[in-house]
CSV table of C-alpha atoms in Angstrom, one decimal:
chain,number,residue,atom,x,y,z
A,1,UNK,CA,0.0,0.0,0.0
A,2,UNK,CA,1.5,3.3,-1.1
A,3,UNK,CA,1.5,6.0,1.5
A,4,UNK,CA,2.6,9.6,2.1
A,5,UNK,CA,6.4,10.1,2.3
A,6,UNK,CA,7.2,6.9,0.4
A,7,UNK,CA,10.1,7.2,-2.0
A,8,UNK,CA,9.6,5.3,-5.2
A,9,UNK,CA,11.3,5.0,-8.6
A,10,UNK,CA,8.9,5.3,-11.6
A,11,UNK,CA,9.1,6.0,-15.3
A,12,UNK,CA,6.9,8.7,-16.7
A,13,UNK,CA,4.5,7.3,-19.3
A,14,UNK,CA,2.1,10.2,-20.0
A,15,UNK,CA,1.4,13.9,-19.3
A,16,UNK,CA,-1.7,15.0,-17.4
A,17,UNK,CA,-4.1,17.8,-18.2
A,18,UNK,CA,-2.1,20.4,-16.3
A,19,UNK,CA,1.3,19.3,-17.7
A,20,UNK,CA,2.3,17.1,-14.9
A,21,UNK,CA,4.0,13.8,-15.7
A,22,UNK,CA,2.2,10.5,-14.9
A,23,UNK,CA,4.1,7.5,-13.7
A,24,UNK,CA,2.9,4.2,-12.3
A,25,UNK,CA,4.2,2.1,-9.5
A,26,UNK,CA,2.7,-1.4,-9.5
A,27,UNK,CA,-0.3,-0.1,-11.4
A,28,UNK,CA,-0.8,2.9,-9.0
A,29,UNK,CA,-0.7,6.3,-10.8
A,30,UNK,CA,1.3,9.1,-9.5
A,31,UNK,CA,1.2,12.7,-10.8
A,32,UNK,CA,4.6,14.4,-10.7
A,33,UNK,CA,5.4,18.0,-11.8
A,34,UNK,CA,8.4,19.0,-13.8
A,35,UNK,CA,8.8,15.6,-15.4
A,36,UNK,CA,8.7,14.5,-19.1
A,37,UNK,CA,7.6,11.3,-20.9
A,38,UNK,CA,10.5,8.9,-20.7
A,39,UNK,CA,12.0,10.3,-17.5
A,40,UNK,CA,13.1,7.6,-14.9
A,41,UNK,CA,12.8,9.4,-11.6
A,42,UNK,CA,13.0,9.1,-7.9
A,43,UNK,CA,9.9,10.7,-6.3
A,44,UNK,CA,8.5,11.3,-2.8
A,45,UNK,CA,4.8,10.7,-2.3
A,46,UNK,CA,3.1,13.9,-1.0
A,47,UNK,CA,-0.5,12.7,-1.1
A,48,UNK,CA,-1.9,9.2,-1.6
A,49,UNK,CA,-5.5,8.5,-2.5
A,50,UNK,CA,-7.2,5.2,-3.2
A,51,UNK,CA,-6.5,5.0,-6.9
A,52,UNK,CA,-3.9,7.7,-7.5
A,53,UNK,CA,-1.6,10.1,-5.7
A,54,UNK,CA,0.7,13.1,-6.1
A,55,UNK,CA,4.5,13.0,-5.7
A,56,UNK,CA,7.4,15.4,-5.7
A,57,UNK,CA,10.4,15.0,-8.0
A,58,UNK,CA,13.5,14.1,-5.9
A,59,UNK,CA,16.0,13.0,-8.6
A,60,UNK,CA,16.1,12.4,-12.3
A,61,UNK,CA,17.8,9.0,-12.6
A,62,UNK,CA,17.6,8.8,-16.4
A,63,UNK,CA,16.4,11.9,-18.3
A,64,UNK,CA,13.9,11.6,-21.1
A,65,UNK,CA,15.2,12.2,-24.7
A,66,UNK,CA,12.5,14.9,-24.8
A,67,UNK,CA,13.8,16.7,-21.8
A,68,UNK,CA,15.5,20.1,-22.4
A,69,UNK,CA,17.1,22.6,-20.1
A,70,UNK,CA,14.5,25.5,-19.5
A,71,UNK,CA,15.8,28.9,-20.6
A,72,UNK,CA,14.3,30.3,-17.4
A,73,UNK,CA,15.8,29.3,-14.0
A,74,UNK,CA,12.5,30.1,-12.5
A,75,UNK,CA,10.5,27.7,-14.6
A,76,UNK,CA,10.1,25.0,-12.0
A,77,UNK,CA,8.6,27.4,-9.5
A,78,UNK,CA,6.7,29.9,-11.7
A,79,UNK,CA,3.1,29.0,-12.6
A,80,UNK,CA,3.4,30.3,-16.2
A,81,UNK,CA,5.6,27.7,-17.9
A,82,UNK,CA,4.7,24.2,-16.6
A,83,UNK,CA,6.3,22.3,-19.5
A,84,UNK,CA,9.3,24.5,-20.5
A,85,UNK,CA,11.5,21.5,-19.7
A,86,UNK,CA,10.0,19.5,-22.6
A,87,UNK,CA,11.1,19.9,-26.2
A,88,UNK,CA,8.7,22.2,-28.1
A,89,UNK,CA,7.9,19.6,-30.8
A,90,UNK,CA,6.9,17.2,-28.0
A,91,UNK,CA,4.8,19.9,-26.3
A,92,UNK,CA,2.8,20.2,-29.6
A,93,UNK,CA,2.4,16.5,-29.7
A,94,UNK,CA,1.1,16.5,-26.1
A,95,UNK,CA,-1.4,19.3,-26.8
A,96,UNK,CA,-2.7,17.6,-30.0
A,97,UNK,CA,-3.1,14.3,-28.0
A,98,UNK,CA,-4.8,16.2,-25.2
A,99,UNK,CA,-7.5,17.5,-27.6
A,100,UNK,CA,-7.9,14.1,-29.3
A,101,UNK,CA,-8.2,12.2,-25.9
A,102,UNK,CA,-10.9,14.6,-24.6
A,103,UNK,CA,-12.9,14.2,-27.8
A,104,UNK,CA,-12.6,10.4,-27.6
A,105,UNK,CA,-13.1,10.0,-23.8
A,106,UNK,CA,-15.6,12.7,-23.0
A,107,UNK,CA,-17.2,13.3,-26.4
A,108,UNK,CA,-17.4,9.7,-27.5
A,109,UNK,CA,-16.1,10.6,-31.0
A,110,UNK,CA,-14.3,8.1,-33.3
A,111,UNK,CA,-12.3,8.8,-36.5
A,112,UNK,CA,-11.8,12.4,-35.4
A,113,UNK,CA,-11.1,14.7,-38.4
A,114,UNK,CA,-8.1,16.2,-36.7
A,115,UNK,CA,-5.8,18.6,-38.6
A,116,UNK,CA,-2.2,19.1,-37.5
A,117,UNK,CA,-1.7,21.4,-34.6
A,118,UNK,CA,-0.8,25.0,-35.5
A,119,UNK,CA,2.4,25.6,-33.6
A,120,UNK,CA,4.6,28.7,-33.0
A,121,UNK,CA,7.6,29.5,-35.1
A,122,UNK,CA,9.2,31.2,-32.1
A,123,UNK,CA,7.7,30.1,-28.7
A,124,UNK,CA,9.5,32.8,-26.7
A,125,UNK,CA,8.8,36.5,-26.0
A,126,UNK,CA,5.3,36.2,-27.4
A,127,UNK,CA,3.0,37.6,-24.7
A,128,UNK,CA,1.8,41.2,-25.2
A,129,UNK,CA,0.4,41.4,-21.7
A,130,UNK,CA,2.0,40.7,-18.3
A,131,UNK,CA,0.9,41.3,-14.8
A,132,UNK,CA,3.5,41.6,-12.1
A,133,UNK,CA,2.5,41.4,-8.4
A,134,UNK,CA,4.5,43.7,-6.0
A,135,UNK,CA,5.4,42.8,-2.4
A,136,UNK,CA,8.1,42.4,0.1
A,137,UNK,CA,10.1,39.3,1.1
A,138,UNK,CA,10.8,38.1,4.6
A,139,UNK,CA,13.8,40.5,4.8
A,140,UNK,CA,11.6,43.4,3.8
A,141,UNK,CA,13.1,43.8,0.4
A,142,UNK,CA,10.9,44.9,-2.5
A,143,UNK,CA,10.1,42.0,-4.8
A,144,UNK,CA,8.4,42.1,-8.2
A,145,UNK,CA,7.7,39.1,-10.4
A,146,UNK,CA,5.2,36.3,-10.8
A,147,UNK,CA,3.2,34.1,-8.4
A,148,UNK,CA,4.6,30.6,-7.8
A,149,UNK,CA,2.1,28.0,-9.1
A,150,UNK,CA,-1.1,27.7,-7.1
A,151,UNK,CA,0.2,30.2,-4.5
A,152,UNK,CA,0.4,34.0,-3.9
A,153,UNK,CA,4.1,33.8,-3.1
A,154,UNK,CA,6.0,36.1,-5.4
A,155,UNK,CA,9.0,34.9,-7.3
A,156,UNK,CA,11.3,37.9,-7.7
A,157,UNK,CA,12.4,38.5,-11.3
A,158,UNK,CA,12.7,41.2,-14.0
A,159,UNK,CA,13.0,38.8,-16.9
A,160,UNK,CA,10.4,36.5,-18.4
A,161,UNK,CA,11.2,34.4,-21.5
A,162,UNK,CA,7.6,34.4,-22.8
A,163,UNK,CA,6.9,38.1,-22.0
A,164,UNK,CA,7.7,41.1,-24.1
A,165,UNK,CA,11.3,42.3,-24.0
A,166,UNK,CA,10.2,45.8,-22.7
A,167,UNK,CA,9.1,44.2,-19.4
A,168,UNK,CA,12.6,44.1,-18.1
A,169,UNK,CA,13.4,47.9,-18.3
A,170,UNK,CA,9.9,48.7,-16.9
A,171,UNK,CA,10.3,46.4,-13.9
A,172,UNK,CA,13.9,47.6,-13.2
A,173,UNK,CA,12.7,51.2,-13.2
A,174,UNK,CA,9.7,50.5,-11.0
A,175,UNK,CA,11.9,48.7,-8.5
A,176,UNK,CA,14.1,51.8,-8.2
A,177,UNK,CA,11.1,54.1,-8.1
A,178,UNK,CA,9.4,52.2,-5.3
A,179,UNK,CA,12.5,52.1,-3.2
A,180,UNK,CA,13.6,55.7,-3.8
A,181,UNK,CA,10.2,57.2,-3.0
A,182,UNK,CA,9.1,54.7,-0.4
A,183,UNK,CA,6.0,53.5,-2.2
A,184,UNK,CA,4.7,50.8,0.0
A,185,UNK,CA,3.9,47.5,-1.8
A,186,UNK,CA,0.5,45.9,-1.0
A,187,UNK,CA,0.3,43.3,1.7
A,188,UNK,CA,-2.5,40.9,0.8
A,189,UNK,CA,-2.9,39.4,4.2
A,190,UNK,CA,-3.2,42.7,6.0
A,191,UNK,CA,-4.9,44.7,3.2
A,192,UNK,CA,-2.3,47.4,3.7
A,193,UNK,CA,0.1,49.1,1.3
A,194,UNK,CA,-0.5,50.9,-2.0
A,195,UNK,CA,1.0,49.3,-5.0
A,196,UNK,CA,-0.6,45.9,-5.9
A,197,UNK,CA,0.4,45.0,-9.5
A,198,UNK,CA,2.2,46.4,-12.5
A,199,UNK,CA,0.3,45.7,-15.7
A,200,UNK,CA,2.2,46.0,-19.0
A,201,UNK,CA,0.6,45.8,-22.4
A,202,UNK,CA,2.5,46.0,-25.7
A,203,UNK,CA,1.4,46.5,-29.2
A,204,UNK,CA,3.2,43.7,-31.1
A,205,UNK,CA,2.9,45.4,-34.5
A,206,UNK,CA,2.9,49.1,-33.4
A,207,UNK,CA,5.4,48.9,-30.6
A,208,UNK,CA,3.2,51.0,-28.3
A,209,UNK,CA,3.6,50.4,-24.6
A,210,UNK,CA,1.1,50.8,-21.7
A,211,UNK,CA,2.0,50.7,-18.0
A,212,UNK,CA,-1.0,50.5,-15.6
A,213,UNK,CA,-0.3,50.5,-11.9
A,214,UNK,CA,-2.9,48.7,-9.8
A,215,UNK,CA,-3.2,50.6,-6.5
A,216,UNK,CA,-5.0,50.1,-3.2
A,217,UNK,CA,-5.9,53.8,-3.1
A,218,UNK,CA,-7.0,56.8,-5.2
A,219,UNK,CA,-3.6,58.2,-6.2
A,220,UNK,CA,0.1,57.5,-6.2
A,221,UNK,CA,2.8,60.1,-5.1
A,222,UNK,CA,5.6,61.4,-7.2
A,223,UNK,CA,3.7,61.1,-10.5
A,224,UNK,CA,6.0,63.6,-12.2
A,225,UNK,CA,9.1,61.4,-11.5
A,226,UNK,CA,7.1,58.3,-12.4
A,227,UNK,CA,6.2,59.7,-15.8
A,228,UNK,CA,9.7,61.0,-16.5
A,229,UNK,CA,11.2,57.6,-15.8
A,230,UNK,CA,8.7,55.5,-17.7
A,231,UNK,CA,8.7,57.9,-20.7
A,232,UNK,CA,12.4,57.1,-21.2
A,233,UNK,CA,11.4,53.6,-22.3
A,234,UNK,CA,10.9,53.4,-26.1
A,235,UNK,CA,7.3,53.1,-27.3
A,236,UNK,CA,5.7,54.4,-24.1
A,237,UNK,CA,2.2,55.7,-25.0
A,238,UNK,CA,0.0,55.2,-22.0
A,239,UNK,CA,0.5,55.5,-18.2
A,240,UNK,CA,-2.5,55.0,-16.0
A,241,UNK,CA,-3.7,53.8,-12.6
A,242,UNK,CA,-6.3,51.1,-11.9
A,243,UNK,CA,-8.2,51.6,-8.6
A,244,UNK,CA,-8.6,48.4,-6.7
A,245,UNK,CA,-9.3,49.0,-3.0
A,246,UNK,CA,-11.2,45.7,-2.5
A,247,UNK,CA,-10.0,43.0,-0.2
A,248,UNK,CA,-9.8,40.5,-3.0
A,249,UNK,CA,-7.3,38.5,-5.1
A,250,UNK,CA,-8.9,39.8,-8.3
A,251,UNK,CA,-6.1,41.8,-10.0
A,252,UNK,CA,-8.0,44.7,-11.6
A,253,UNK,CA,-10.7,47.0,-10.3
A,254,UNK,CA,-13.3,48.7,-12.5
A,255,UNK,CA,-11.9,52.3,-12.5
A,256,UNK,CA,-9.0,53.5,-14.6
A,257,UNK,CA,-7.4,56.9,-14.2
A,258,UNK,CA,-5.2,58.3,-16.9
A,259,UNK,CA,-1.9,59.7,-15.6
A,260,UNK,CA,-0.1,60.5,-18.9
A,261,UNK,CA,-0.6,59.9,-22.6
A,262,UNK,CA,-3.6,58.1,-24.2
A,263,UNK,CA,-5.9,55.9,-22.2
A,264,UNK,CA,-5.2,53.1,-24.6
A,265,UNK,CA,-2.7,51.6,-27.0
A,266,UNK,CA,-3.4,50.2,-30.5
A,267,UNK,CA,-2.3,47.0,-32.3
A,268,UNK,CA,-3.2,45.0,-35.3
A,269,UNK,CA,-4.3,41.4,-35.9
A,270,UNK,CA,-3.9,41.0,-39.6
A,271,UNK,CA,-5.1,44.2,-41.3
A,272,UNK,CA,-7.6,45.1,-38.5
A,273,UNK,CA,-6.6,47.7,-36.0
A,274,UNK,CA,-7.7,47.4,-32.4
A,275,UNK,CA,-7.8,49.9,-29.5
A,276,UNK,CA,-6.8,48.2,-26.3
A,277,UNK,CA,-7.5,49.7,-22.8
A,278,UNK,CA,-6.3,48.3,-19.5
A,279,UNK,CA,-9.5,46.4,-19.0
A,280,UNK,CA,-9.8,45.1,-22.6
A,281,UNK,CA,-9.7,41.4,-23.3
A,282,UNK,CA,-7.2,40.9,-26.1
A,283,UNK,CA,-5.5,37.6,-26.9
A,284,UNK,CA,-2.0,37.7,-25.4
A,285,UNK,CA,-0.3,36.1,-28.5
A,286,UNK,CA,-1.1,38.2,-31.6
A,287,UNK,CA,0.8,36.1,-34.1
A,288,UNK,CA,-1.0,32.9,-33.2
A,289,UNK,CA,-4.2,34.7,-32.7
A,290,UNK,CA,-4.1,35.8,-36.3
A,291,UNK,CA,-3.6,32.2,-37.3
A,292,UNK,CA,-6.4,31.1,-35.0
A,293,UNK,CA,-8.8,33.6,-36.6
A,294,UNK,CA,-7.7,32.7,-40.1
A,295,UNK,CA,-8.6,29.1,-39.3
A,296,UNK,CA,-12.0,30.1,-37.9
A,297,UNK,CA,-12.6,32.3,-41.0
A,298,UNK,CA,-11.6,29.5,-43.3
A,299,UNK,CA,-13.9,27.1,-41.5
A,300,UNK,CA,-16.8,29.5,-41.8
A,301,UNK,CA,-16.2,29.7,-45.6
A,302,UNK,CA,-18.2,32.9,-46.0
A,303,UNK,CA,-19.4,33.8,-49.5
A,304,UNK,CA,-20.7,37.3,-48.7
A,305,UNK,CA,-24.4,36.8,-48.2
A,306,UNK,CA,-24.4,35.2,-44.7
A,307,UNK,CA,-25.7,36.4,-41.4
A,308,UNK,CA,-23.3,35.5,-38.6
A,309,UNK,CA,-23.6,35.6,-34.8
A,310,UNK,CA,-20.4,35.8,-32.8
A,311,UNK,CA,-21.0,34.9,-29.2
A,312,UNK,CA,-18.7,35.8,-26.4
A,313,UNK,CA,-17.2,38.3,-28.9
A,314,UNK,CA,-15.0,40.3,-26.4
A,315,UNK,CA,-13.8,43.5,-28.1
A,316,UNK,CA,-14.9,42.3,-31.5
A,317,UNK,CA,-11.7,40.6,-32.6
A,318,UNK,CA,-13.3,37.7,-34.4
A,319,UNK,CA,-16.4,39.7,-35.4
A,320,UNK,CA,-14.4,42.2,-37.4
A,321,UNK,CA,-12.6,39.4,-39.2
A,322,UNK,CA,-15.9,37.8,-40.1
A,323,UNK,CA,-17.5,41.1,-41.1
A,324,UNK,CA,-15.1,41.6,-44.1
A,325,UNK,CA,-16.6,38.4,-45.7
A,326,UNK,CA,-20.2,38.3,-44.4
A,327,UNK,CA,-23.4,40.3,-45.1
A,328,UNK,CA,-24.0,41.1,-41.4
A,329,UNK,CA,-22.4,40.1,-38.2
A,330,UNK,CA,-23.9,40.4,-34.7
A,331,UNK,CA,-21.6,40.2,-31.6
A,332,UNK,CA,-22.6,39.4,-28.0
A,333,UNK,CA,-20.5,40.0,-24.9
A,334,UNK,CA,-21.4,40.4,-21.3
A,335,UNK,CA,-18.8,43.0,-20.4
A,336,UNK,CA,-20.0,46.5,-21.2
A,337,UNK,CA,-16.5,47.9,-21.5
A,338,UNK,CA,-15.6,45.2,-24.1
A,339,UNK,CA,-18.6,46.2,-26.2
A,340,UNK,CA,-17.6,49.8,-26.1
A,341,UNK,CA,-14.2,48.8,-27.4
A,342,UNK,CA,-15.8,46.6,-30.0
A,343,UNK,CA,-17.9,49.4,-31.4
A,344,UNK,CA,-14.9,51.7,-31.4
A,345,UNK,CA,-12.8,49.1,-33.2
A,346,UNK,CA,-15.5,48.7,-35.8
A,347,UNK,CA,-15.6,52.5,-36.3
A,348,UNK,CA,-11.8,53.0,-36.6
A,349,UNK,CA,-11.7,50.2,-39.2
A,350,UNK,CA,-14.7,51.6,-41.2
A,351,UNK,CA,-16.6,48.4,-40.7
A,352,UNK,CA,-20.4,49.1,-40.8
A,353,UNK,CA,-22.0,45.7,-41.2
A,354,UNK,CA,-21.5,44.6,-37.5
A,355,UNK,CA,-23.7,45.3,-34.5
A,356,UNK,CA,-22.9,44.5,-30.9
A,357,UNK,CA,-25.1,43.7,-27.9
A,358,UNK,CA,-24.3,43.8,-24.2
A,359,UNK,CA,-25.4,40.8,-22.2
A,360,UNK,CA,-24.9,37.1,-21.5
A,361,UNK,CA,-24.9,35.1,-24.7
A,362,UNK,CA,-27.2,32.5,-23.1
A,363,UNK,CA,-29.7,35.3,-22.4
A,364,UNK,CA,-29.4,37.5,-25.6
A,365,UNK,CA,-29.6,34.8,-28.3
A,366,UNK,CA,-32.6,33.0,-26.8
A,367,UNK,CA,-34.4,36.3,-26.3
A,368,UNK,CA,-33.7,37.4,-29.9
A,369,UNK,CA,-34.7,34.1,-31.3
A,370,UNK,CA,-38.0,34.0,-29.3
A,371,UNK,CA,-39.0,37.6,-29.8
A,372,UNK,CA,-37.6,38.4,-33.3
A,373,UNK,CA,-37.2,34.9,-34.8
A,374,UNK,CA,-33.7,35.8,-35.8
A,375,UNK,CA,-31.8,33.7,-38.3
A,376,UNK,CA,-28.2,32.8,-38.6
A,377,UNK,CA,-26.3,31.0,-41.4
A,378,UNK,CA,-23.2,30.7,-39.2
A,379,UNK,CA,-22.8,30.9,-35.4
A,380,UNK,CA,-19.3,31.4,-33.9
A,381,UNK,CA,-18.8,30.7,-30.2
A,382,UNK,CA,-15.6,31.4,-28.2
A,383,UNK,CA,-16.7,30.7,-24.6
A,384,UNK,CA,-14.7,30.8,-21.4
A,385,UNK,CA,-13.2,27.7,-19.9
A,386,UNK,CA,-16.6,26.5,-18.6
A,387,UNK,CA,-17.9,26.2,-22.1
A,388,UNK,CA,-21.3,27.0,-23.4
A,389,UNK,CA,-24.4,27.3,-21.2
A,390,UNK,CA,-27.1,24.6,-21.9
A,391,UNK,CA,-29.7,27.2,-22.7
A,392,UNK,CA,-27.4,28.6,-25.4
A,393,UNK,CA,-26.7,25.2,-26.9
A,394,UNK,CA,-30.4,24.5,-27.1
A,395,UNK,CA,-31.0,27.9,-28.8
A,396,UNK,CA,-28.2,27.1,-31.4
A,397,UNK,CA,-30.0,23.8,-32.1
A,398,UNK,CA,-33.3,25.6,-32.5
A,399,UNK,CA,-31.9,28.2,-34.9
A,400,UNK,CA,-30.1,25.5,-36.8
A,401,UNK,CA,-27.4,27.5,-38.6
A,402,UNK,CA,-25.7,25.7,-41.5
A,403,UNK,CA,-22.4,25.9,-39.6
A,404,UNK,CA,-21.1,26.3,-36.1
A,405,UNK,CA,-17.5,27.3,-35.6
A,406,UNK,CA,-16.5,26.6,-32.0
A,407,UNK,CA,-13.3,28.2,-30.6
A,408,UNK,CA,-12.3,26.6,-27.3
A,409,UNK,CA,-9.7,27.2,-24.6
A,410,UNK,CA,-10.6,24.0,-22.8
A,411,UNK,CA,-10.7,20.6,-24.5
A,412,UNK,CA,-12.9,18.9,-21.8
A,413,UNK,CA,-15.8,21.4,-22.0
A,414,UNK,CA,-15.4,21.5,-25.8
A,415,UNK,CA,-15.8,17.7,-26.0
A,416,UNK,CA,-18.9,17.9,-23.7
A,417,UNK,CA,-20.6,20.6,-25.8
A,418,UNK,CA,-19.7,18.9,-29.1
A,419,UNK,CA,-21.2,15.7,-27.9
A,420,UNK,CA,-24.5,17.5,-27.2
A,421,UNK,CA,-24.6,19.4,-30.5
A,422,UNK,CA,-23.7,16.3,-32.5
A,423,UNK,CA,-26.5,14.4,-30.8
A,424,UNK,CA,-28.9,17.1,-32.0
A,425,UNK,CA,-28.4,17.5,-35.7
A,426,UNK,CA,-24.7,18.4,-36.2
A,427,UNK,CA,-21.7,16.6,-37.6
A,428,UNK,CA,-18.1,17.0,-36.6
A,429,UNK,CA,-16.2,18.1,-39.8
A,430,UNK,CA,-12.9,19.6,-38.8
A,431,UNK,CA,-10.8,20.0,-35.6
A,432,UNK,CA,-7.5,21.9,-35.4
A,433,UNK,CA,-5.6,22.7,-32.2
A,434,UNK,CA,-3.6,25.9,-32.0
A,435,UNK,CA,-0.8,26.7,-29.6
A,436,UNK,CA,-1.2,30.2,-28.2
A,437,UNK,CA,0.6,29.5,-25.0
A,438,UNK,CA,4.0,27.9,-25.6
A,439,UNK,CA,5.5,26.1,-22.6
A,440,UNK,CA,2.2,26.0,-20.8
A,441,UNK,CA,-0.3,23.1,-20.7
A,442,UNK,CA,-3.0,25.2,-22.3
A,443,UNK,CA,-4.3,24.7,-25.9
A,444,UNK,CA,-6.8,26.4,-28.1
A,445,UNK,CA,-8.9,24.5,-30.6
A,446,UNK,CA,-11.0,25.5,-33.6
A,447,UNK,CA,-13.8,23.1,-34.6
A,448,UNK,CA,-16.2,23.1,-37.6
A,449,UNK,CA,-19.7,21.6,-37.2
A,450,UNK,CA,-22.0,21.2,-40.1
A,451,UNK,CA,-25.8,20.7,-39.9
A,452,UNK,CA,-26.7,17.2,-41.3
A,453,UNK,CA,-29.8,18.7,-43.1
A,454,UNK,CA,-27.8,21.4,-44.9
A,455,UNK,CA,-25.2,19.4,-46.9
């Protein structure tokens, strides 16, 4: 019987949903972080359940041929790069298998029409948004960096191998500014201190930079010196404050105060220009996002006379791509600020055949269908990790568009929703994973469903 604190030797045979290695000891499964398929390892059992347990890596006895040295020396502790120790080609294989396994195990699909995963040409320095918590260590020194995985302990760093290069100069300046002017970092336990987070957003195409300081207060002292220092960094366009005085671990509050420059930056995905504010949802990997949207657009195969509904549309990123090829596009998003941004983005691109609605997709679409008997040739959904609401799926089935294009950030809820749609008139036609988050366990997927009665 395996119990806590046992030390065992296992060989890693698979990778779990969160990037942890899976090894078996006499048939008993153990989940072990920072391991790769093929590793022979000595581990210490930390938690033992009836059928499986969790163990800590003690020693690599024989390294896997797929194991590589992570560029970041913080990778094992940081929560952002769970699989940086695995060769990138093997990461892609893992993600493709993750999607396939969910569709098989949860969705019950066979002979899945899977297209090769769309990987990154350069899986480093791709993030256009980073959020750095600020605090003090046990010795009272100012620390800025990232949270260790599943904790709120800050790993002090000024360099991230998946973040924008400009992050380093910004963090180094902010560290000096905080110390020189005695700006007190926020203490989460005591709800004391001023500076909580440093949010950096970068326009990948434009080079524009935004720094937004999240504060537990209404203002920050020495704004003149703050602006002078940050404006020495090339590309600086926007400096602002985000007011968050709540006793919460939610990073951003609802109020943004402009300190210097514009209240937004701009960037492009393809030929479409987007205005991005501190609260805007904008995919963090613009190169792969363009590829993702191109796949979605190809799957929709618009001819110019279609009516399209884009649900969970955010700031209109997919909607505006679709509008260039469709007769009319309707976007739905629950966050009012995002819809304001979507309307602005449509205006600055001169796109007039798109209309946006504020509200939950599972409320707006059923209401429109019931009261106005709306039609749709294509419905695009890009839901959060929890997937689509049952009420929304039932409405899609009732409207019966010729095609449904499903963009997913979670293979498990994707498989669940596809199973339901395919039991109610739809057929799975194409599946393509896309890697937007290199060195993490996350994977995006684009799926095409076709109505069986509309071939």
